[in-house]
Short mmCIF file of C-alpha atoms in Angstrom, two decimals:
data_model
loop_
_atom_site.label_atom_id
_atom_site.label_comp_id
_atom_site.label_asym_id
_atom_site.label_seq_id
_atom_site.Cartn_x
_atom_site.Cartn_y
_atom_site.Cartn_z
CA MET A 1 22.06 1.17 0.20
CA GLY A 2 21.85 4.78 1.30
CA THR A 3 23.44 6.00 -1.91
CA GLU A 4 20.89 4.16 -4.04
CA VAL A 5 17.96 5.49 -2.10
CA ASN A 6 19.35 8.98 -2.34
CA ARG A 7 19.71 8.55 -6.14
CA ILE A 8 15.99 7.54 -6.38
CA TRP A 9 15.03 10.44 -4.28
CA GLN A 10 17.07 13.03 -6.22
CA ARG A 11 15.46 11.69 -9.44
CA GLY A 12 11.93 11.98 -7.86
CA LYS A 13 12.71 15.60 -6.85
CA LEU A 14 13.82 16.41 -10.36
CA LEU A 15 10.73 14.90 -11.99
CA LEU A 16 8.46 16.80 -9.49
CA ALA A 17 10.28 20.04 -10.39
CA LEU A 18 9.75 19.44 -13.94
CA CYS A 19 6.12 18.81 -13.51
CA LEU A 20 5.67 22.01 -11.44
CA LEU A 21 7.72 24.18 -13.78
CA THR A 22 6.53 22.89 -17.16
CA PRO A 23 3.41 25.34 -17.26
CA LEU A 24 5.82 28.28 -16.86
CA PHE A 25 7.28 27.45 -20.21
CA GLY A 26 3.98 27.38 -22.05
CA PHE A 27 3.47 23.66 -22.18
CA CYS A 28 0.31 23.52 -20.05
CA GLN A 29 -2.44 21.79 -21.89
CA GLU A 30 -6.11 22.78 -21.52
CA ALA A 31 -7.62 21.26 -18.34
CA SER A 32 -10.05 18.51 -19.11
CA THR A 33 -13.25 17.60 -17.17
CA THR A 34 -13.65 14.24 -15.42
CA ASN A 35 -16.56 12.36 -13.90
CA ALA A 36 -14.27 9.92 -11.85
CA THR A 37 -15.10 9.45 -8.21
CA GLN A 38 -12.73 9.42 -5.34
CA ASP A 39 -13.54 7.35 -2.19
CA PRO A 40 -13.40 9.63 0.69
CA GLY A 41 -12.62 6.86 2.94
CA SER A 42 -9.53 5.89 0.99
CA SER A 43 -7.79 9.24 1.16
CA SER A 44 -4.79 9.74 3.54
CA THR A 45 -3.61 12.91 5.09
CA SER A 46 -0.02 11.76 4.50
CA GLY A 47 -0.59 10.68 0.96
CA GLN A 48 0.89 7.28 2.01
CA SER A 49 -2.12 4.80 1.67
CA GLN A 50 0.63 2.37 0.93
CA ASP A 51 0.48 -0.28 -1.74
CA PRO A 52 3.40 -2.30 -0.40
CA ALA A 53 4.13 -4.44 -3.39
CA THR A 54 1.13 -6.46 -2.59
CA PRO A 55 1.79 -10.02 -3.98
CA PRO A 56 -0.74 -11.43 -6.52
CA ASP A 57 -1.81 -14.12 -4.19
CA GLN A 58 -3.31 -11.47 -1.78
CA GLN A 59 -5.57 -10.23 -4.53
CA GLN A 60 -8.82 -12.01 -5.59
CA PRO A 61 -8.67 -13.58 -9.09
CA LYS A 62 -10.41 -11.30 -11.63
CA PRO A 63 -13.73 -12.42 -12.89
CA ALA A 64 -13.27 -14.23 -16.14
CA GLY A 65 -14.27 -12.24 -19.27
CA GLU A 66 -13.01 -8.97 -17.65
CA PRO A 67 -9.53 -7.47 -18.71
CA GLY A 68 -7.01 -9.70 -17.07
CA LEU A 69 -4.26 -6.94 -16.98
CA LEU A 70 -5.34 -3.91 -15.11
CA VAL A 71 -3.11 -1.17 -13.73
CA ARG A 72 -3.76 -0.41 -10.09
CA ALA A 73 -3.25 3.07 -8.64
CA LEU A 74 -0.35 3.29 -6.49
CA ASN A 75 -1.26 3.56 -2.66
CA GLY A 76 -4.97 2.52 -3.37
CA ALA A 77 -7.14 -0.43 -4.16
CA GLY A 78 -8.73 0.90 -7.30
CA THR A 79 -7.55 1.09 -10.92
CA LEU A 80 -5.44 3.96 -12.29
CA PRO A 81 -7.86 6.40 -14.00
CA GLY A 82 -7.18 7.45 -17.64
CA ASN A 83 -7.76 11.07 -16.99
CA LYS A 84 -5.15 12.52 -14.60
CA GLY A 85 -6.77 16.01 -14.17
CA PRO A 86 -5.75 19.59 -15.11
CA LEU A 87 -1.98 19.19 -14.05
CA GLN A 88 -1.13 17.00 -17.07
CA TRP A 89 1.61 17.73 -19.70
CA GLY A 90 1.79 14.90 -22.26
CA TRP A 91 2.76 11.82 -20.54
CA ILE A 92 3.38 13.41 -17.23
CA SER A 93 0.84 14.56 -14.59
CA VAL A 94 0.58 15.49 -11.06
CA SER A 95 -2.49 13.65 -9.67
CA SER A 96 -2.48 15.01 -6.12
CA LEU A 97 -0.47 17.28 -3.78
CA GLY A 98 -0.59 17.81 0.12
CA LEU A 99 0.78 19.84 2.78
CA TYR A 100 0.04 19.13 6.47
CA GLU A 101 1.15 19.74 9.99
CA TYR A 102 2.09 16.67 12.21
CA PHE A 103 2.19 16.30 15.99
CA SER A 104 3.11 12.96 17.72
CA GLN A 105 3.77 11.84 21.22
CA ALA A 106 5.51 8.45 21.37
CA ASN A 107 6.84 6.24 24.17
CA PHE A 108 9.30 3.52 23.57
CA GLN A 109 9.96 0.37 25.57
CA ILE A 110 13.59 -0.92 25.33
CA PRO A 111 14.74 -4.01 27.19
CA ASN A 112 16.49 -3.33 30.43
CA GLN A 113 16.15 0.40 29.78
CA PRO A 114 13.77 3.10 31.17
CA SER A 115 10.97 4.16 29.00
CA GLN A 116 11.89 6.80 26.48
CA SER A 117 9.56 9.58 25.12
CA GLN A 118 9.63 11.64 21.99
CA THR A 119 7.67 14.53 20.78
CA ILE A 120 7.61 15.47 17.01
CA TYR A 121 6.38 18.70 15.56
CA ALA A 122 6.88 18.77 11.81
CA THR A 123 5.51 20.07 8.40
CA ALA A 124 5.14 17.40 5.71
CA MET A 125 4.67 17.75 2.03
CA TRP A 126 3.91 15.05 -0.67
CA ALA A 127 2.90 14.62 -4.17
CA SER A 128 1.71 11.93 -6.49
CA ILE A 129 3.32 11.83 -9.96
CA VAL A 130 2.20 9.69 -12.91
CA VAL A 131 3.78 9.04 -16.19
CA ASP A 132 1.22 7.31 -18.42
CA LYS A 133 1.17 6.51 -22.20
CA GLU A 134 -1.35 4.25 -24.07
CA PHE A 135 -0.17 2.84 -27.38
CA LYS A 136 -2.22 0.87 -29.81
CA ARG A 137 -1.89 -2.53 -28.03
CA SER A 138 0.08 -1.64 -24.89
CA ARG A 139 0.36 0.83 -21.97
CA PHE A 140 3.23 2.24 -19.93
CA THR A 141 2.71 3.69 -16.58
CA LEU A 142 5.10 4.97 -13.83
CA GLN A 143 3.63 6.10 -10.52
CA TYR A 144 5.84 7.81 -7.86
CA ASN A 145 5.01 9.38 -4.47
CA PRO A 146 7.83 11.51 -3.14
CA SER A 147 7.56 13.23 0.25
CA LEU A 148 9.60 15.13 2.68
CA ILE A 149 9.40 16.63 6.09
CA ILE A 150 10.69 19.69 7.86
CA SER A 151 11.29 19.58 11.64
CA ASN A 152 13.18 22.17 13.64
CA GLY A 153 14.31 23.89 10.48
CA GLN A 154 15.89 20.61 9.03
CA VAL A 155 14.67 18.98 5.90
CA TYR A 156 14.38 15.13 6.08
CA SER A 157 13.67 13.20 2.78
CA ASN A 158 13.89 9.78 4.57
CA VAL A 159 11.12 10.39 7.17
CA LEU A 160 7.95 9.67 5.15
CA ASN A 161 7.55 6.72 2.87
CA GLN A 162 8.74 6.72 -0.75
CA THR A 163 6.86 4.50 -3.10
CA MET A 164 7.08 3.85 -6.79
CA LYS A 165 5.24 1.47 -9.24
CA LEU A 166 6.07 0.59 -12.91
CA ASP A 167 3.53 -1.21 -15.11
CA THR A 168 4.04 -2.13 -18.70
CA THR A 169 0.99 -3.98 -20.28
CA PHE A 170 0.82 -5.71 -23.71
CA GLU A 171 -2.11 -7.22 -25.48
CA LEU A 172 -0.21 -9.99 -27.24
CA THR A 173 -3.21 -11.63 -28.82
CA PRO A 174 -7.06 -11.33 -28.30
CA ARG A 175 -6.55 -14.03 -25.65
CA TRP A 176 -3.05 -13.44 -24.42
CA GLY A 177 -1.84 -10.53 -22.34
CA MET A 178 1.34 -9.67 -20.53
CA GLN A 179 2.15 -7.28 -17.82
CA ILE A 180 5.57 -6.48 -16.40
CA THR A 181 5.54 -4.75 -13.01
CA ASP A 182 8.16 -3.27 -10.59
CA ARG A 183 6.96 -2.14 -7.12
CA PHE A 184 9.33 -0.36 -4.96
CA SER A 185 8.76 0.95 -1.41
CA TYR A 186 11.14 2.62 1.05
CA TYR A 187 10.24 3.50 4.76
CA GLY A 188 12.44 5.86 6.74
CA SER A 189 13.68 5.55 10.26
CA GLN A 190 11.04 8.08 11.60
CA ARG A 191 7.84 7.16 9.85
CA THR A 192 4.84 9.49 10.15
CA PHE A 193 2.17 7.43 8.61
CA SER A 194 -1.41 8.70 9.73
CA GLY A 195 -3.72 7.51 7.03
CA LEU A 196 -6.27 4.68 7.00
CA PRO A 197 -4.74 1.24 7.65
CA PHE A 198 -6.26 -0.22 4.44
CA THR A 199 -8.07 1.23 1.34
CA THR A 200 -11.09 -0.15 -0.48
CA ASP A 201 -12.35 0.18 -3.83
CA TYR A 202 -16.13 0.05 -3.43
CA LEU A 203 -16.86 -0.44 -7.09
CA THR A 204 -15.19 -3.90 -6.95
CA GLY A 205 -14.93 -4.73 -3.24
CA THR A 206 -11.18 -5.02 -3.32
CA SER A 207 -9.20 -3.97 -0.23
CA SER A 208 -5.41 -3.30 -0.06
CA PRO A 209 -3.60 -3.26 3.46
CA GLN A 210 -1.26 -0.51 4.20
CA VAL A 211 2.21 -0.27 6.04
CA PHE A 212 1.95 1.55 9.38
CA LEU A 213 4.48 -0.27 11.68
CA SER A 214 7.52 1.75 12.78
CA GLY A 215 11.05 0.58 13.56
CA PRO A 216 14.42 2.12 14.70
CA GLY A 217 15.98 1.78 11.14
CA THR A 218 14.87 1.81 7.53
CA ALA A 219 13.10 -0.79 5.40
CA LEU A 220 13.05 -1.40 1.73
CA ASN A 221 11.02 -3.68 -0.35
CA ASN A 222 11.16 -4.18 -4.21
CA SER A 223 9.26 -6.78 -6.22
CA ILE A 224 9.53 -7.45 -9.98
CA GLY A 225 7.24 -9.74 -11.89
CA ALA A 226 5.92 -10.67 -15.38
CA SER A 227 2.24 -11.72 -15.39
CA PHE A 228 0.82 -13.72 -18.26
CA SER A 229 -2.96 -13.98 -18.72
CA TYR A 230 -4.86 -16.22 -21.05
CA ALA A 231 -8.61 -16.22 -21.74
CA TRP A 232 -9.17 -20.03 -21.87
CA SER A 233 -12.83 -19.44 -22.56
CA PRO A 234 -15.37 -16.50 -22.28
CA VAL A 235 -15.92 -17.65 -18.58
CA THR A 236 -12.39 -18.99 -17.59
CA THR A 237 -9.15 -17.07 -17.28
CA VAL A 238 -5.76 -18.48 -16.34
CA SER A 239 -2.69 -16.47 -15.32
CA PHE A 240 0.80 -17.20 -14.10
CA ALA A 241 3.51 -14.83 -13.04
CA PRO A 242 7.23 -15.56 -12.15
CA THR A 243 8.49 -13.03 -9.55
CA PHE A 244 11.72 -11.76 -7.96
CA GLY A 245 11.84 -9.92 -4.69
CA TYR A 246 14.47 -8.08 -2.44
CA GLN A 247 14.00 -6.68 0.96
CA TYR A 248 16.34 -4.97 3.27
CA SER A 249 15.91 -3.68 6.76
CA THR A 250 18.13 -2.01 9.42
CA GLY A 251 17.71 -2.04 13.29
CA THR A 252 19.30 -1.56 16.62
CA GLN A 253 20.19 -4.11 19.30
CA VAL A 254 20.48 -2.60 22.76
CA THR A 255 22.54 -4.57 25.37
CA GLY A 256 23.04 -2.71 28.58
CA GLU A 257 24.56 0.49 27.56
CA THR A 258 25.81 -0.86 24.28
CA GLN A 259 23.97 -0.22 20.95
CA THR A 260 24.79 -2.47 17.91
CA SER A 261 23.52 -1.73 14.51
CA GLU A 262 21.82 -4.89 12.84
CA ARG A 263 20.63 -5.57 9.47
CA VAL A 264 18.58 -8.22 7.61
CA SER A 265 18.05 -8.75 3.92
CA SER A 266 16.21 -11.30 1.71
CA ILE A 267 16.23 -12.41 -1.90
CA SER A 268 13.41 -14.40 -3.15
CA GLU A 269 12.29 -15.99 -6.37
CA GLY A 270 9.17 -17.92 -7.24
CA GLY A 271 5.76 -17.19 -8.82
CA THR A 272 1.99 -17.27 -8.64
CA PHE A 273 -0.57 -19.20 -10.64
CA THR A 274 -4.37 -18.28 -10.63
CA VAL A 275 -7.53 -19.66 -12.19
CA SER A 276 -10.82 -17.68 -12.33
CA HIS A 277 -14.24 -19.00 -13.44
CA SER A 278 -17.38 -17.05 -13.76
CA LEU A 279 -20.50 -18.97 -12.60
CA SER A 280 -22.62 -15.98 -13.49
CA ALA A 281 -22.44 -12.16 -14.06
CA THR A 282 -22.18 -11.71 -10.39
CA GLN A 283 -20.39 -14.92 -9.13
CA THR A 284 -16.84 -16.07 -9.59
CA VAL A 285 -14.93 -18.99 -8.23
CA GLY A 286 -11.13 -19.77 -8.46
CA PHE A 287 -8.02 -20.77 -6.83
CA SER A 288 -4.60 -19.16 -6.44
CA TYR A 289 -1.22 -20.45 -5.52
CA SER A 290 2.04 -18.52 -4.59
CA GLY A 291 5.41 -20.04 -3.88
CA GLN A 292 8.67 -18.03 -3.00
CA HIS A 293 12.00 -19.40 -2.02
CA ALA A 294 13.65 -16.74 0.27
CA SER A 295 17.37 -16.53 1.24
CA TYR A 296 18.12 -14.57 4.24
CA THR A 297 21.13 -12.71 5.43
CA ASN A 298 20.89 -11.58 9.13
CA THR A 299 23.38 -10.08 11.58
CA SER A 300 21.06 -10.43 14.42
CA THR A 301 20.63 -13.74 16.41
CA SER A 302 17.65 -12.65 18.48
CA ALA A 303 15.25 -11.19 15.87
CA GLY A 304 14.45 -11.72 12.18
CA PRO A 305 14.50 -14.86 10.13
CA GLN A 306 17.34 -17.28 11.22
CA SER A 307 17.42 -19.68 8.16
CA ASN A 308 16.23 -19.84 4.51
CA ALA A 309 12.62 -20.73 3.83
CA LEU A 310 9.97 -21.72 1.22
CA LEU A 311 6.84 -19.55 1.53
CA GLN A 312 3.70 -20.91 0.18
CA ASP A 313 -0.01 -19.83 0.03
CA PHE A 314 -2.87 -21.74 -1.59
CA LEU A 315 -6.43 -20.45 -1.62
CA VAL A 316 -9.81 -21.52 -3.18
CA THR A 317 -11.73 -18.18 -3.62
CA TYR A 318 -15.19 -17.07 -4.16
CA SER A 319 -16.58 -13.71 -5.03
CA GLN A 320 -20.12 -12.37 -5.22
CA GLN A 321 -21.80 -9.07 -5.87
CA LEU A 322 -25.09 -8.62 -4.03
CA LYS A 323 -27.32 -6.09 -5.93
CA ALA A 324 -25.11 -3.13 -6.88
CA THR A 325 -23.65 -2.11 -3.55
CA TRP A 326 -22.59 -5.30 -1.80
CA TRP A 327 -19.30 -7.14 -2.37
CA ILE A 328 -18.14 -10.45 -0.74
CA HIS A 329 -14.85 -11.97 -1.29
CA ALA A 330 -13.64 -15.14 0.54
CA GLY A 331 -10.82 -17.42 0.23
CA VAL A 332 -9.75 -20.58 2.34
CA GLY A 333 -6.78 -22.78 2.09
CA ILE A 334 -3.34 -23.33 3.55
CA THR A 335 -0.21 -21.21 4.31
CA ASN A 336 3.07 -22.96 4.72
CA THR A 337 6.62 -22.06 5.70
CA THR A 338 9.22 -24.74 5.17
CA GLY A 339 12.79 -24.51 6.49
CA ASN A 340 11.81 -22.29 9.51
CA SER A 341 9.65 -22.68 12.50
CA GLY A 342 6.50 -21.42 10.76
CA GLY A 343 5.00 -24.87 9.71
CA THR A 344 1.60 -25.18 8.04
CA GLY A 345 -1.48 -23.26 9.12
CA LEU A 346 -4.85 -22.14 7.87
CA GLY A 347 -4.72 -19.54 5.00
CA LEU A 348 -7.78 -17.12 4.80
CA ASN A 349 -8.74 -14.04 2.80
CA PHE A 350 -12.02 -12.35 3.54
CA GLY A 351 -13.60 -9.04 2.53
CA ILE A 352 -16.99 -7.48 2.62
CA SER A 353 -17.86 -4.01 1.52
CA LYS A 354 -21.23 -2.01 1.38
CA ASN A 355 -21.79 1.17 -0.27
CA PHE A 356 -24.71 2.95 1.41
CA ARG A 357 -26.27 6.24 0.10
CA ARG A 358 -24.33 8.39 2.51
CA SER A 359 -21.69 6.01 3.99
CA ASN A 360 -19.39 3.13 3.18
CA LEU A 361 -18.39 0.15 5.27
CA ALA A 362 -15.53 -2.27 4.70
CA VAL A 363 -14.26 -5.25 6.65
CA TYR A 364 -10.93 -7.03 5.74
CA TYR A 365 -9.12 -9.99 6.97
CA ASN A 366 -6.17 -11.86 5.55
CA ARG A 367 -3.93 -14.59 6.86
CA GLY A 368 -0.88 -15.46 4.90
CA HIS A 369 2.60 -14.23 3.82
CA GLN A 370 2.53 -10.41 3.24
CA PHE A 371 4.85 -7.51 3.73
CA ASN A 372 3.93 -5.42 6.86
CA GLY A 373 7.00 -3.20 6.98
CA PHE A 374 9.70 -5.54 8.17
CA VAL A 375 11.45 -8.63 6.96
CA THR A 376 9.96 -11.97 8.11
CA SER A 377 9.43 -15.45 6.84
CA GLY A 378 6.22 -15.88 8.92
CA ALA A 379 2.48 -15.59 7.96
CA SER A 380 0.59 -12.86 9.57
CA ASP A 381 -3.00 -12.05 10.47
CA ASN A 382 -4.40 -8.77 9.47
CA VAL A 383 -7.91 -7.63 10.33
CA GLY A 384 -9.51 -4.27 10.10
CA VAL A 385 -12.78 -2.35 9.67
CA THR A 386 -13.46 1.17 8.08
CA HIS A 387 -16.63 3.19 8.23
CA THR A 388 -16.99 6.36 6.13
CA ILE A 389 -19.92 8.82 6.70
CA ASN A 390 -20.78 11.61 4.31
CA TRP A 391 -22.60 13.83 6.81
CA THR A 392 -23.11 16.57 4.11
CA THR A 393 -22.09 17.38 0.55
CA ARG A 394 -18.80 18.82 1.90
CA PHE A 395 -18.15 17.22 5.35
CA SER A 396 -17.19 13.53 5.87
CA THR A 397 -15.52 11.35 8.52
CA ALA A 398 -13.76 7.97 8.29
CA THR A 399 -13.34 5.75 11.43
CA SER A 400 -11.02 2.85 11.14
CA ALA A 401 -9.21 0.32 13.28
CA THR A 402 -6.93 -2.61 12.47
CA TYR A 403 -4.99 -5.41 14.32
CA THR A 404 -1.95 -7.23 12.84
CA ARG A 405 -0.07 -10.18 14.34
CA THR A 406 2.86 -12.18 13.10
CA PRO A 407 3.67 -15.10 15.50
CA GLY A 408 6.50 -17.41 16.09
CA VAL A 409 9.23 -17.23 13.35
CA ASN A 410 11.01 -13.99 14.68
CA LEU A 411 11.49 -15.68 18.08
CA THR A 412 8.85 -13.27 19.47
CA THR A 413 5.35 -12.57 18.47
CA GLN A 414 4.88 -9.22 16.95
CA SER A 415 1.52 -7.37 17.11
CA ALA A 416 -0.06 -3.98 16.77
CA TRP A 417 -3.24 -2.10 17.20
CA TYR A 418 -3.96 0.96 15.04
CA ALA A 419 -6.98 3.26 15.13
CA THR A 420 -7.66 6.49 13.58
CA GLU A 421 -10.37 9.06 13.06
CA GLN A 422 -10.18 11.07 9.78
CA VAL A 423 -12.04 14.21 9.13
CA ASN A 424 -12.46 15.82 5.73
CA PHE A 425 -14.03 19.11 4.59
CA GLY A 426 -14.25 19.93 0.88
CA LEU A 427 -13.38 23.58 -0.05
CA THR A 428 -14.00 22.86 -3.69
CA ARG A 429 -14.49 19.61 -5.77
CA SER A 430 -10.68 19.30 -5.85
CA LEU A 431 -9.31 20.98 -2.76
CA SER A 432 -10.01 19.86 0.80
CA LEU A 433 -9.04 20.28 4.41
CA SER A 434 -8.16 17.07 6.29
CA SER A 435 -7.33 16.18 9.85
CA ASN A 436 -6.49 12.81 11.54
CA PHE A 437 -6.46 11.69 15.05
CA GLY A 438 -4.92 8.40 15.85
CA TYR A 439 -3.15 5.87 18.08
CA LEU A 440 -0.67 3.05 17.42
CA SER A 441 0.42 0.50 19.88
CA GLN A 442 2.89 -2.13 18.86
CA VAL A 443 4.83 -5.08 20.29
CA GLY A 444 7.98 -5.79 18.35
CA ASP A 445 11.22 -7.71 18.47
CA ASP A 446 13.04 -4.67 19.83
CA VAL A 447 15.68 -4.82 17.03
CA TYR A 448 13.75 -4.33 13.74
CA VAL A 449 10.34 -3.43 15.06
CA LEU A 450 9.86 -1.12 18.04
CA SER A 451 7.80 -1.87 21.14
CA SER A 452 5.98 1.44 21.61
CA ASN A 453 2.86 3.40 21.56
CA ARG A 454 2.17 6.64 19.67
CA ARG A 455 -0.54 9.34 19.68
CA PHE A 456 -0.67 11.59 16.74
CA ALA A 457 -2.68 14.37 15.12
CA THR A 458 -2.54 16.13 11.62
CA ILE A 459 -4.05 18.78 9.95
CA GLY A 460 -3.55 19.89 6.36
CA ILE A 461 -4.70 20.65 2.93
CA MET A 462 -4.95 18.34 -0.10
CA TRP A 463 -5.47 18.79 -3.83
CA SER A 464 -6.71 16.03 -6.09
CA GLY A 465 -6.79 15.89 -9.83
CA GLN A 466 -9.81 13.55 -9.57
CA PRO A 467 -12.69 15.78 -8.24
CA GLN A 468 -14.97 14.19 -5.70
CA THR A 469 -18.55 13.57 -6.91
CA ARG A 470 -20.98 15.03 -4.39
CA TYR A 471 -24.02 13.00 -3.91
#
């Protein structure tokens, strides 16, 4: 496992080096202008606003009549822009770069052990690399976010999150479309996530949760799918997507003075089916179904899934745009875990967003099967709120808080509170200073998820190839 991750990391570093060295050899193209906007509330000082292979069942069905196969930006809720900015050479571009200082004070609670504390001072660097090419009736995109951290003179490539996303879209006929996707995410044993707990695209009202939980070991998540979309009529769209997933996580079991390394893995296969129907230009109804059969291998008998399971989510959905600045998304149905102790429960998906003249507000709630940074077969609750204020044309703040809870199936109920205050100051339209202050308190299973609390602060500089529009 470690060898494969190292290979991916080495390839990412090579790609980043090629991107940065290419202009030195005269291949730099003329920088093009852009009018794209960047939501200041969705920026992250760590560059890790994670898109953790979000299953299609967690996304609202797209309104009928709109393109059924869109490429979403990695680590965000919006679509990938066609113009990648000035650092673009042919297919390859660097869409953003960041450098920041990180400070954290953490306390860990280990069963039958005295409380342990840890202080971290570190320098972190990250980049967002995009390979994008549009053909006549298809599009190929590869998005990769490499990152590393330097602490006490040592370079660690497995501390920050590594994420990658591959999308290949095809317009087979005027009605049929196909999209092949592969979403990969890797989380190190010392995670330093400090961004917003979920991001929102205020143009569509879509929100995407982020992974912020920490554990004593690493976690890997990979999901591959092929989505087929069919325009049944000008107002009705049907899509189905077979999927295959793999998850792997390591942990530590502490018994007295003895520490034992544990690991859990999951192989899942299944698919999703969605129907979307437009009632009007601003109202859409539909339903979505997701079913996954998961086979687990677990060395721990006290944490993590203990038997294979069938994970199902069914939602009836409704979306409405109120005027030009309000979005409401709602879904209600059932979530079911067969073959484990999860049983059947209420499935919910709700989101509301408002774009004011000088601020943005978003509320997000989801109950269903989703990846929160550890391997589980249980349905979880995620609720959060984010409020962004543009105080001046250069200065903005984002206040966000979230709560997540996964009860039952891991023998213990796991939960976490996460709150952060983000401050941004624009030096130019592309360059900004950013700082975060936050607090994370989590109750884990003490094997794969830590029981701990963490206070952190960051300050750094970020460059984005998509200049922020000033109001």
